[in-house]
Short mmCIF file of N, CA and C in Angstrom, two decimals:
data_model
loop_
_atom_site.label_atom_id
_atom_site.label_comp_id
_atom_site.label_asym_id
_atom_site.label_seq_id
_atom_site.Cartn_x
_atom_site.Cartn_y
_atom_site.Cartn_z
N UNK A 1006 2.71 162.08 92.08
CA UNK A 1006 3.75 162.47 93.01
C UNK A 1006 3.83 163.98 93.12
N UNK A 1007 3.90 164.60 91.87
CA UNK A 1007 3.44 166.33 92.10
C UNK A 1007 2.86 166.87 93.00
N UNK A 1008 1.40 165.83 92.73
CA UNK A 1008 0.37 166.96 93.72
C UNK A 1008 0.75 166.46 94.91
N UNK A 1009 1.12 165.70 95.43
CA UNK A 1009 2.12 165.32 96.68
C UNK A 1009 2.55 166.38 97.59
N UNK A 1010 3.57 166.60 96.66
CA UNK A 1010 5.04 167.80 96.78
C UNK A 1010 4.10 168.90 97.28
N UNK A 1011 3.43 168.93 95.97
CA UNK A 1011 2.04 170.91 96.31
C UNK A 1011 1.80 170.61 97.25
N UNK A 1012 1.17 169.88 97.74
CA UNK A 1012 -0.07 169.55 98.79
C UNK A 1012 0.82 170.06 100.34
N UNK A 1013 2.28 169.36 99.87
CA UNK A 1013 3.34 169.54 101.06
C UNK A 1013 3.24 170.76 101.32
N UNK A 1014 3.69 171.53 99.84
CA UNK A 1014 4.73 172.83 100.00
C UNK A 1014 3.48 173.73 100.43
N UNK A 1015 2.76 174.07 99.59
CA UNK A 1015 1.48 174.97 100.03
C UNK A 1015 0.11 174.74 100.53
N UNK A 1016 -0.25 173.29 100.58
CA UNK A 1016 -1.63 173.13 101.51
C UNK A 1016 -2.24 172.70 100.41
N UNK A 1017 -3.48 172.87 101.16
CA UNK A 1017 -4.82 172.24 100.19
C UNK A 1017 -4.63 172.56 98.70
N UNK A 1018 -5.16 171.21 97.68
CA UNK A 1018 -5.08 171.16 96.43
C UNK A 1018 -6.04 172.26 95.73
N UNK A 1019 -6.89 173.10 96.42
CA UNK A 1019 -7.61 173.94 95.65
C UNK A 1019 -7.33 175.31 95.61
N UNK A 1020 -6.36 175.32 96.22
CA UNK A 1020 -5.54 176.79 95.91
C UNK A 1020 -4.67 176.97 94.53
N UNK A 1021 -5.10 177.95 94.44
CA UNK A 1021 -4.29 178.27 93.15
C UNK A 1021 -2.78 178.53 93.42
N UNK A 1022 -2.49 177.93 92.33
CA UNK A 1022 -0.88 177.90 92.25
C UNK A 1022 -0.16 179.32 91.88
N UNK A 1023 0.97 179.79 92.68
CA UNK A 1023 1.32 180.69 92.46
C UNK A 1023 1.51 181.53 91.37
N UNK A 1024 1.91 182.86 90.84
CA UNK A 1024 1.75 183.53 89.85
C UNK A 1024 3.47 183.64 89.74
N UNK A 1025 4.51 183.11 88.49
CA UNK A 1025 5.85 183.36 88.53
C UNK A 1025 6.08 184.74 89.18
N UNK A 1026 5.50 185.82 88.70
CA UNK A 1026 5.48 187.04 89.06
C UNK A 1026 5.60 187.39 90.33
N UNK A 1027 4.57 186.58 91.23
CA UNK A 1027 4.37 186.63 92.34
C UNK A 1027 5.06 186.66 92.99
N UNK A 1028 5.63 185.38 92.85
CA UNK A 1028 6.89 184.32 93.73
C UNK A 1028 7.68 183.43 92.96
N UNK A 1029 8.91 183.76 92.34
CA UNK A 1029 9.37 183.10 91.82
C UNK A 1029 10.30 182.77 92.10
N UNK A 1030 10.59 182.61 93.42
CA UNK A 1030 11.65 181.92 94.54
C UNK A 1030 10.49 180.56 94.83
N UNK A 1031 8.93 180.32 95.41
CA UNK A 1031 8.33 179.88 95.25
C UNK A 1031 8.00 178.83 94.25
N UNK A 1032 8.09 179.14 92.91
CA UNK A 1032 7.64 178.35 91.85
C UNK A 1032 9.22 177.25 91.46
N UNK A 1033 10.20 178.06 92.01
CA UNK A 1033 11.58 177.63 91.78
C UNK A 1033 11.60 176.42 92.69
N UNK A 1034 10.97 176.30 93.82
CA UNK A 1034 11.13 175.57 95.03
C UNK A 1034 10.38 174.00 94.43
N UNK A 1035 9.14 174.68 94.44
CA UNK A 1035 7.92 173.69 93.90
C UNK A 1035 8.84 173.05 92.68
N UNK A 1036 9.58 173.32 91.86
CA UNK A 1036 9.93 172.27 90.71
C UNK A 1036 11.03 171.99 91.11
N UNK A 1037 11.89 172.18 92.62
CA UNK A 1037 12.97 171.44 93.04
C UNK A 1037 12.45 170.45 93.66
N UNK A 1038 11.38 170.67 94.20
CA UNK A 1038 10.32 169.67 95.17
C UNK A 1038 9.97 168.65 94.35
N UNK A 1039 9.66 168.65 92.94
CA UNK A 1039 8.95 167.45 92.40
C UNK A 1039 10.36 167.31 91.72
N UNK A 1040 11.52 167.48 91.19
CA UNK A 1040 13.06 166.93 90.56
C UNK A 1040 13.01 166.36 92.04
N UNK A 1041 13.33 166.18 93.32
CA UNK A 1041 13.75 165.76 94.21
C UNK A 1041 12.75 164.55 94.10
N UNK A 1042 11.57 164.41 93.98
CA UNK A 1042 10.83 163.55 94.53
C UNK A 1042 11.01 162.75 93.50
N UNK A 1043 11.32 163.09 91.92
CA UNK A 1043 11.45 161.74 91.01
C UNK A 1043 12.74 161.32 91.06
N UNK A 1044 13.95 161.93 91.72
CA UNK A 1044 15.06 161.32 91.58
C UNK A 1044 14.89 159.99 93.13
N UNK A 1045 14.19 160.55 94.29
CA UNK A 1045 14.02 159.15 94.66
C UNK A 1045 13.28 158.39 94.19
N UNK A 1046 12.50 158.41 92.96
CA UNK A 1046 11.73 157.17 92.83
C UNK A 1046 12.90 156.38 91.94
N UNK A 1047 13.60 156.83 91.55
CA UNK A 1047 15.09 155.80 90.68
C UNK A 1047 15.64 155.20 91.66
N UNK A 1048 15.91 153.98 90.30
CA UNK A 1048 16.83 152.87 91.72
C UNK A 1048 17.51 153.24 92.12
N UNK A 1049 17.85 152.79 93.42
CA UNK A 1049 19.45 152.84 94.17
C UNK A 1049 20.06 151.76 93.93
N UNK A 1050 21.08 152.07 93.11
CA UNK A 1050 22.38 151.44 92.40
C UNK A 1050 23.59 151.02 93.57
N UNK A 1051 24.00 151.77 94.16
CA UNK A 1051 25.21 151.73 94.85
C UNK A 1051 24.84 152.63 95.74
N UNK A 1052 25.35 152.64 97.06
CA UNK A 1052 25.71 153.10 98.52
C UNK A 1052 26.06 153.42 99.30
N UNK A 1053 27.52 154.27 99.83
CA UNK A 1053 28.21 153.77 100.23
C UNK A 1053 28.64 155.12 101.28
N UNK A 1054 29.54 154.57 102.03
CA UNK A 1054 29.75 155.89 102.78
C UNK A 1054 31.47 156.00 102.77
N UNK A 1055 32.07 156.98 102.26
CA UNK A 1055 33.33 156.74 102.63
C UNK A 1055 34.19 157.53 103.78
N UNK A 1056 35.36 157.22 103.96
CA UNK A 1056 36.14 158.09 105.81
C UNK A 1056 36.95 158.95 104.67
N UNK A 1057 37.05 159.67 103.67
CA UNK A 1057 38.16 160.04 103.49
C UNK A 1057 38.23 160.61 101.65
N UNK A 1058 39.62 161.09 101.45
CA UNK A 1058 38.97 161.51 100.33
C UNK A 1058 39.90 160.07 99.12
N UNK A 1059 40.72 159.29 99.80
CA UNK A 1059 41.24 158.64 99.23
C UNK A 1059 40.17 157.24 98.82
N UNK A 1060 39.23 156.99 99.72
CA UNK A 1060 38.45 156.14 99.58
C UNK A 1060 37.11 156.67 98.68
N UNK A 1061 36.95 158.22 98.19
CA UNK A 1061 36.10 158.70 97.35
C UNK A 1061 36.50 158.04 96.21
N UNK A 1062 37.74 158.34 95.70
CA UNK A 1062 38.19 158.48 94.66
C UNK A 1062 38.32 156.70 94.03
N UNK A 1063 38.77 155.67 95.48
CA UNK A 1063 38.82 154.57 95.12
C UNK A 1063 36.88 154.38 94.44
N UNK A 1064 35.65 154.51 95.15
CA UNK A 1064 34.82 154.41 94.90
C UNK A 1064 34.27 154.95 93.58
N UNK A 1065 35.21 156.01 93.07
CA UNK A 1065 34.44 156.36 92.01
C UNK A 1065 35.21 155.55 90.61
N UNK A 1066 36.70 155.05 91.13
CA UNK A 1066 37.32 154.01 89.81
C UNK A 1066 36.30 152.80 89.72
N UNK A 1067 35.32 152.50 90.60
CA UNK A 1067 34.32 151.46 90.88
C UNK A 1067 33.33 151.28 89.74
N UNK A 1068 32.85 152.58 89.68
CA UNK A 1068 31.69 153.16 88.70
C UNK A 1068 32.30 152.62 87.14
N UNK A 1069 33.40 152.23 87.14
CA UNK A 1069 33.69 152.44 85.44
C UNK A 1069 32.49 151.39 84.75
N UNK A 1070 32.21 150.44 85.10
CA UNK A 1070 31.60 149.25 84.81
C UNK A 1070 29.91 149.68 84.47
N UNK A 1071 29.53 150.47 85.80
CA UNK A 1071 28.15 151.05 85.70
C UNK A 1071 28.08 152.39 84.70
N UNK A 1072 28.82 152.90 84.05
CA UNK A 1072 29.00 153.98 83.32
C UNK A 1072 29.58 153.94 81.71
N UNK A 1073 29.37 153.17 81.36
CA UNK A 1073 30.04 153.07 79.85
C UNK A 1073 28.78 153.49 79.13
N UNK A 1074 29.62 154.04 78.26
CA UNK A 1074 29.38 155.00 77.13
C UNK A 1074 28.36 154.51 76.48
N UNK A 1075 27.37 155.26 76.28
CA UNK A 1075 26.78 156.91 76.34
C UNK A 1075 26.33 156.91 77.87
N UNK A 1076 26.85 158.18 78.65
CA UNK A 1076 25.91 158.20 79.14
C UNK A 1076 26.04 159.95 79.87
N UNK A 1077 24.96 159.94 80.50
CA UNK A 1077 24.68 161.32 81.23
C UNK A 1077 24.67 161.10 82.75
N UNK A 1078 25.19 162.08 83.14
CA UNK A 1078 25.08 161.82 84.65
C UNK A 1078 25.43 163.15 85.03
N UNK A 1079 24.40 162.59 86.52
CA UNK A 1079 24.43 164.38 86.88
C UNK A 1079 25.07 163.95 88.80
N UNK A 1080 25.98 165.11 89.07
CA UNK A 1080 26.62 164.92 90.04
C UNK A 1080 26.25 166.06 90.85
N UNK A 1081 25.42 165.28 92.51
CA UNK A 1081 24.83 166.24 93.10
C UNK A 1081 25.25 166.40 93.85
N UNK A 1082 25.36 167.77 94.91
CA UNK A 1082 26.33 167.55 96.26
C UNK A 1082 26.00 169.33 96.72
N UNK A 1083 26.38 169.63 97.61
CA UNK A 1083 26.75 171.13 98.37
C UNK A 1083 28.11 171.45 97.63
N UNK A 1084 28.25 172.54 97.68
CA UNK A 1084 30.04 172.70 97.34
C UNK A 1084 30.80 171.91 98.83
N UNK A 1085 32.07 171.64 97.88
CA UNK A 1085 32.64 170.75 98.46
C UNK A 1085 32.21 169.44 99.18
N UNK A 1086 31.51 168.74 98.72
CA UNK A 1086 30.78 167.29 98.59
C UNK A 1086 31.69 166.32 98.30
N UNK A 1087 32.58 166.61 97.10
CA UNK A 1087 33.01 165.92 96.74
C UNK A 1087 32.93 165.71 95.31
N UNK A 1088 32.38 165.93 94.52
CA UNK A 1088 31.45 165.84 93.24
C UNK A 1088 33.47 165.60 92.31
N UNK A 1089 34.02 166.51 92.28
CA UNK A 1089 35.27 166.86 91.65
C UNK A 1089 36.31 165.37 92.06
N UNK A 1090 36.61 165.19 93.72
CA UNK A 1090 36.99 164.29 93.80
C UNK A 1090 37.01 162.79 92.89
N UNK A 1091 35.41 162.69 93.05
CA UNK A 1091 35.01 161.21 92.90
C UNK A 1091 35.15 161.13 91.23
N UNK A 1092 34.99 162.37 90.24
CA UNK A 1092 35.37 162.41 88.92
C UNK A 1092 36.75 161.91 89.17
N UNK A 1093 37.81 162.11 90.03
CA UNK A 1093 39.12 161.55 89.66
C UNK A 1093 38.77 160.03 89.16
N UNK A 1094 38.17 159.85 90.60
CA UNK A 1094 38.24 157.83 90.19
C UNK A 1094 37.81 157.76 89.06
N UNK A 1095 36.76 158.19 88.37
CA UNK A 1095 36.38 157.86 87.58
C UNK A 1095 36.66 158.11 86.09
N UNK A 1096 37.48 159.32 86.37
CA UNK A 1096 38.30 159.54 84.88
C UNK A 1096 39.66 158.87 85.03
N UNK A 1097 40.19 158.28 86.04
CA UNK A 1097 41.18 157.17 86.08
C UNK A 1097 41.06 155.89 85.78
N UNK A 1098 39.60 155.52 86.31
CA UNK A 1098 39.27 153.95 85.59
C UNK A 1098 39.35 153.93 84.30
N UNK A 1099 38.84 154.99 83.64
CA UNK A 1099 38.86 155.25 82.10
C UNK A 1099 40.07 155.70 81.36
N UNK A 1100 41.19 155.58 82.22
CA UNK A 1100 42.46 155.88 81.26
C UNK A 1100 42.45 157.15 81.06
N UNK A 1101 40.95 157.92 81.60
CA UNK A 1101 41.71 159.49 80.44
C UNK A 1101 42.20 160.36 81.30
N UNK A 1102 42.34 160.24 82.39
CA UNK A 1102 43.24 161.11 82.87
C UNK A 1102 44.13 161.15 84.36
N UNK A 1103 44.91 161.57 84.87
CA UNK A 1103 45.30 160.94 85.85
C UNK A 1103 44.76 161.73 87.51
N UNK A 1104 44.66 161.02 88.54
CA UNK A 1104 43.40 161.48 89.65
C UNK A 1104 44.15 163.16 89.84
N UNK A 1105 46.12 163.38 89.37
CA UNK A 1105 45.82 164.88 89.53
C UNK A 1105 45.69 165.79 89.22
N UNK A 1106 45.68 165.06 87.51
CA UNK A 1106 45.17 165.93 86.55
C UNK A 1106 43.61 166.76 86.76
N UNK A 1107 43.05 166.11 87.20
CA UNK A 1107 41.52 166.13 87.50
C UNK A 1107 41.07 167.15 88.40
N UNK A 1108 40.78 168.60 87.84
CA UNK A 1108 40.39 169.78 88.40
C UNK A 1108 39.11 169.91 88.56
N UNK A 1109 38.77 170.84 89.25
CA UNK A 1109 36.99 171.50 89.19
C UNK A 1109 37.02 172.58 87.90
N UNK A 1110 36.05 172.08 87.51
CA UNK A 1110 35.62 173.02 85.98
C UNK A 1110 34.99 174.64 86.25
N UNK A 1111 35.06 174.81 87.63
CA UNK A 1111 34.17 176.10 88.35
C UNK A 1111 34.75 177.33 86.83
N UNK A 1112 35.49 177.75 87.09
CA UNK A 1112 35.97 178.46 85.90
C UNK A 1112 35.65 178.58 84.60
N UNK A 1113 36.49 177.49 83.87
CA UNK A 1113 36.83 176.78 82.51
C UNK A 1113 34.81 176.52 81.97
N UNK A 1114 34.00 175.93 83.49
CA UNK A 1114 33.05 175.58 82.59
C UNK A 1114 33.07 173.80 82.58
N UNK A 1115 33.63 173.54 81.15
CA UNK A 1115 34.15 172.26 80.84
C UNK A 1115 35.41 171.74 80.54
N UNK A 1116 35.90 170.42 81.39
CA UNK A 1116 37.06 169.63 81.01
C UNK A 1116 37.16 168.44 80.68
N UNK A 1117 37.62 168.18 79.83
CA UNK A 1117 37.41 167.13 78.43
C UNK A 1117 38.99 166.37 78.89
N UNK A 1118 38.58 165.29 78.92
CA UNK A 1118 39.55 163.82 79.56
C UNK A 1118 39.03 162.51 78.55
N UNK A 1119 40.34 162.69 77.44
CA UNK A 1119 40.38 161.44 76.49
C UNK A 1119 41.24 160.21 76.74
N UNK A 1120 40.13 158.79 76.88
CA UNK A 1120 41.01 158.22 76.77
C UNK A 1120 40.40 156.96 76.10
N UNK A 1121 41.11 155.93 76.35
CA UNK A 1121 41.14 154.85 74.86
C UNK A 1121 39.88 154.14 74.50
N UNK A 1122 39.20 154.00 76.03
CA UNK A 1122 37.41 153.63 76.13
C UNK A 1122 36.43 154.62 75.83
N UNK A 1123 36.76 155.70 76.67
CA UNK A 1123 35.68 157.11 76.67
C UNK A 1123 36.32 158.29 76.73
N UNK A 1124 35.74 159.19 76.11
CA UNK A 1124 35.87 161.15 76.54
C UNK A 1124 34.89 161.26 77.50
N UNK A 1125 35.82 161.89 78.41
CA UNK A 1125 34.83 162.37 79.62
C UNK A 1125 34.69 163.74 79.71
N UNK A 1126 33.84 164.07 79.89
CA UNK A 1126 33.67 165.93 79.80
C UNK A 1126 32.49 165.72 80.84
N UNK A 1127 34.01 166.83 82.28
CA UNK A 1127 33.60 166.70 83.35
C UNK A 1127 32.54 168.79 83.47
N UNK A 1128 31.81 168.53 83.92
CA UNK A 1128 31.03 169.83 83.26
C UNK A 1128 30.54 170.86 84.50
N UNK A 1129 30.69 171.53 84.65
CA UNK A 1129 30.58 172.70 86.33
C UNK A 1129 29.27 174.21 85.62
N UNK A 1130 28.08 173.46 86.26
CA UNK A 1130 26.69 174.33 85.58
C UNK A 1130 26.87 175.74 86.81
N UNK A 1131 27.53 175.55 87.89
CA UNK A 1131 27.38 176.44 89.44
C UNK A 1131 27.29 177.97 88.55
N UNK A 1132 27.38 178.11 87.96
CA UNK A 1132 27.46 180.23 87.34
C UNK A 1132 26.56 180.25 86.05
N UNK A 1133 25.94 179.13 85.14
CA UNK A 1133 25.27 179.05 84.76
C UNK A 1133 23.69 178.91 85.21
N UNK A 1134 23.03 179.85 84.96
CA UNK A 1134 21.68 180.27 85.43
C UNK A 1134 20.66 180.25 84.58
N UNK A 1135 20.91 180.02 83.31
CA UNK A 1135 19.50 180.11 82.35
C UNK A 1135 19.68 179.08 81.26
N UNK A 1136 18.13 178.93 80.63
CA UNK A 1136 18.90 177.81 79.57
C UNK A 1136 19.21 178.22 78.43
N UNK A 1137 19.44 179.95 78.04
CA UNK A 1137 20.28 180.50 77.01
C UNK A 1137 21.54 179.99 77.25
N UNK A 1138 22.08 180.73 78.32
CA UNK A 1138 23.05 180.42 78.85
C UNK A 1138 23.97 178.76 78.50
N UNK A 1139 23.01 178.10 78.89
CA UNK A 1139 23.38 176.72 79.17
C UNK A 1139 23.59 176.24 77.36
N UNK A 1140 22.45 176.12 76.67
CA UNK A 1140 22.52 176.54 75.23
C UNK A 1140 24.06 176.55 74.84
N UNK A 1141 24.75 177.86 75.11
CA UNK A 1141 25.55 178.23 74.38
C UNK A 1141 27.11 177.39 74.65
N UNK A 1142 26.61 176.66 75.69
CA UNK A 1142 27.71 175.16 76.22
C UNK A 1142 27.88 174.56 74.92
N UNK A 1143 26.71 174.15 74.01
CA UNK A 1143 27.01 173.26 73.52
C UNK A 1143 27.17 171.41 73.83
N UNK A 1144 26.65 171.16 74.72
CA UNK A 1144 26.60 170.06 74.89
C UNK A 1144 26.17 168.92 74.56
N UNK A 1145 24.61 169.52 74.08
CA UNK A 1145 24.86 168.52 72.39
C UNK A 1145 26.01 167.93 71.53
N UNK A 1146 26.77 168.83 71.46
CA UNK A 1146 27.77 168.75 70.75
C UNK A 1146 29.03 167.44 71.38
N UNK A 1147 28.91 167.19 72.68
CA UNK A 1147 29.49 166.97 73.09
C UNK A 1147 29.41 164.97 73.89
N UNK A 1148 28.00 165.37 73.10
CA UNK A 1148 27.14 163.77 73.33
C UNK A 1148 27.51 162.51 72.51
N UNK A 1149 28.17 161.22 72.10
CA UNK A 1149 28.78 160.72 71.52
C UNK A 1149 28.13 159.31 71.69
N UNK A 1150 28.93 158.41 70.70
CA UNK A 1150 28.61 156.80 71.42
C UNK A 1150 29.62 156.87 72.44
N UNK A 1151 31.27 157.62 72.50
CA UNK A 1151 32.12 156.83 73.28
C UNK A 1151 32.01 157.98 74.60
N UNK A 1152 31.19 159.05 74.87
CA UNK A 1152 31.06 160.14 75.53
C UNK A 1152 30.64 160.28 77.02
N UNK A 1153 30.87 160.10 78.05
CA UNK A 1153 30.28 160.45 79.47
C UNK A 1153 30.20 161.98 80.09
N UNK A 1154 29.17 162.08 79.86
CA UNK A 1154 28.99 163.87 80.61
C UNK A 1154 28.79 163.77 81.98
N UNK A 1155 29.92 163.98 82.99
CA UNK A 1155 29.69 164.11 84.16
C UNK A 1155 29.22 165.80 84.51
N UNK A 1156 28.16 165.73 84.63
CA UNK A 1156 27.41 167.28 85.32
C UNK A 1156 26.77 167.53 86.79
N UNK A 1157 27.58 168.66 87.43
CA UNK A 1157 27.70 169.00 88.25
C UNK A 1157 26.70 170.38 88.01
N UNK A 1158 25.75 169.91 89.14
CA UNK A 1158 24.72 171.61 89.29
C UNK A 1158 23.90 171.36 87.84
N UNK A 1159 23.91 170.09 87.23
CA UNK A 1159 22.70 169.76 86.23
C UNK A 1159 21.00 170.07 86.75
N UNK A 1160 21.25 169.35 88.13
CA UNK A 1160 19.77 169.54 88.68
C UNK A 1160 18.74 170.92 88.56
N UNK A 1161 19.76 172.24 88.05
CA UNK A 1161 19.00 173.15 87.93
C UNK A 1161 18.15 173.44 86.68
N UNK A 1162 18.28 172.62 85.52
CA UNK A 1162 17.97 172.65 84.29
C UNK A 1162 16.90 171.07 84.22
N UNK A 1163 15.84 171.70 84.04
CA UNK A 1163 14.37 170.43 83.99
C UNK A 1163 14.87 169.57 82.33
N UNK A 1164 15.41 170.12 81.75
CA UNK A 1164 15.75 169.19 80.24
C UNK A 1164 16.76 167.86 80.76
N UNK A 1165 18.27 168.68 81.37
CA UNK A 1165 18.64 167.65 81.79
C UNK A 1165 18.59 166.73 83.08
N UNK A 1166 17.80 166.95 83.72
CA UNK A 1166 17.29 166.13 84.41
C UNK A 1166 16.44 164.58 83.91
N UNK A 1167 15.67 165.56 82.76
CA UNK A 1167 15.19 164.49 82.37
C UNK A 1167 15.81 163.36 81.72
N UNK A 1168 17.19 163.71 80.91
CA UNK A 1168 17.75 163.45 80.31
C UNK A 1168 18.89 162.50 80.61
N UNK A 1169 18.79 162.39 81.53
CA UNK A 1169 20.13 162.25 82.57
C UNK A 1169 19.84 160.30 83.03
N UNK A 1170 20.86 159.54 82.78
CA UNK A 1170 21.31 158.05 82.67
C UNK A 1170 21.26 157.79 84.49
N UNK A 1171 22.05 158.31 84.76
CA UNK A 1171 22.52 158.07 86.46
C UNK A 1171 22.84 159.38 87.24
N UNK A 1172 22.85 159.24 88.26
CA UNK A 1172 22.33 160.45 89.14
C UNK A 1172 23.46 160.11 90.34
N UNK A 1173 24.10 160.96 91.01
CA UNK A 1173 25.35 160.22 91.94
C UNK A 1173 24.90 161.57 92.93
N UNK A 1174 24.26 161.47 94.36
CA UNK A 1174 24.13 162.51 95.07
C UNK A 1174 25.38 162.41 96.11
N UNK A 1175 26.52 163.35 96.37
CA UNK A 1175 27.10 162.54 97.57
C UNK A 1175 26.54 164.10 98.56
N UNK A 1176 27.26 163.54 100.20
CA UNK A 1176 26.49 164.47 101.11
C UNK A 1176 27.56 164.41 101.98
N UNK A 1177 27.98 165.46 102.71
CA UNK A 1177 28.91 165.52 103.99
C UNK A 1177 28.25 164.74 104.98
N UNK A 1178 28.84 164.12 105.72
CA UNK A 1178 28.73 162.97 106.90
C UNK A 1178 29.58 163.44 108.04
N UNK A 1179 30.52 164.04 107.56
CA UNK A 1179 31.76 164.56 108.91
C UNK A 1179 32.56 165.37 108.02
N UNK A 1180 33.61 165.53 108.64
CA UNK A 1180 34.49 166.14 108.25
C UNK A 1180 35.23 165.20 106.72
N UNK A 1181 35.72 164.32 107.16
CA UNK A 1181 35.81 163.70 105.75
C UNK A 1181 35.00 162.58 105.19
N UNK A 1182 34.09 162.32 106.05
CA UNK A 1182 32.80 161.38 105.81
C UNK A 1182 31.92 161.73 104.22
N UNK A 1183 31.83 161.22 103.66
CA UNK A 1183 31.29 161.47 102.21
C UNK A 1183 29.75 160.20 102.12
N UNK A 1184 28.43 160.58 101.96
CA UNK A 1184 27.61 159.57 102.09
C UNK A 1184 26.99 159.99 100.26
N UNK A 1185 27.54 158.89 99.57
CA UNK A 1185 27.49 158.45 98.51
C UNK A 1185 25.86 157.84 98.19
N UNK A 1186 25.07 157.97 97.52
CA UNK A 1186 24.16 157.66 96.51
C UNK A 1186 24.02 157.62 94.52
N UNK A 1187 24.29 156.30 94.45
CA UNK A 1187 24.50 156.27 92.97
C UNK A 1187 22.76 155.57 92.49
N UNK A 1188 21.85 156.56 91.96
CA UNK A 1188 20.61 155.99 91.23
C UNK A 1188 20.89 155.96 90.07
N UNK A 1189 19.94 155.16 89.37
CA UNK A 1189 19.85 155.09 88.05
C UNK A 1189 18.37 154.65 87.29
#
């Protein structure tokens, strides 16, 4: 599937592959190109499109069933997608917190929502840029039997990608149109 992506991004397979040095907006692209191409080869789990942000949130209390503990998940979207929303539902199905308790971590980083099934530690990578950086999260730390890491802007880090249980892309459709993809 790689040489796929290459073949796409820069042409014939007998060219040499760029030098980081060179182009490393380039080499950045090429390994978003092949993360993109293995997250469609994962199943599609769920589907859905919603009108609104009240019907996000119902969709994401949905997930509790497909998400029990351990797991990783990475939440993909543009800013303002929705990514924050649909954590409400889903840290509400789980008791740990209530849909208005449920902030964007842009700031803070990470927010940690206990409740009687799971800790959810809802996680915002958007200002994190390296994997020193990311490192010093600690998120290891933060991995459990009863634990769900919802991560937002994970896709930029090749470890957790790999690492990662379920994958939830949502996408603007309209103005409040939300087009939902849950793989796994």
């Amino acid at each position: 599937m790689a040489s796929r992506v290459w073949r796409a991004r820069y042409g014939k397979p007998g060219l040499a592959k760029p030098s980081p040095l060179q182009s490393p907006s380039m080499e950045a692209r090429f390994y978003t190109d092949c993360m993109d191409a293995q997250a469609r080869e994962r199943e599609v789990l769920r589907e859905i499109t919603t009108h609104s942000a009240e019907e996000t949130i119902a969709f994401g209390r949905t997930l509790a069933e497909l998400l029990t503990p351990p797991k990783l998940v990475l939440l993909r979207g543009d800013l303002g997608a929705g990514k924050t929303t649909l954590v409400k539902g889903i840290a509400a199905a789980f008791a740990a917190a209530a849909e208005e308790d449920v902030t964007s971590p842009t700031f803070t980083l990470v927010h940690e929502y206990r409740g009687p099934r799971a800790n959810l530690y809802h996680i915002d990578l958007y200002r994190i840029d390296t994997p020193r950086q990311l490192e010093t999260l600690g998120l290891d730390d933060l991995r459990s039997d009863n634990s769900i890491l919802l991560i937002e802007w994970g896709e930029k880090f090749p470890r957790l990608v790999r690492e990662r249980d379920v994958e939830i892309a949502l996408e603007r459709a309209g103005e409040y149109e939300r087009r939902i993809e849950v793989r796994g």
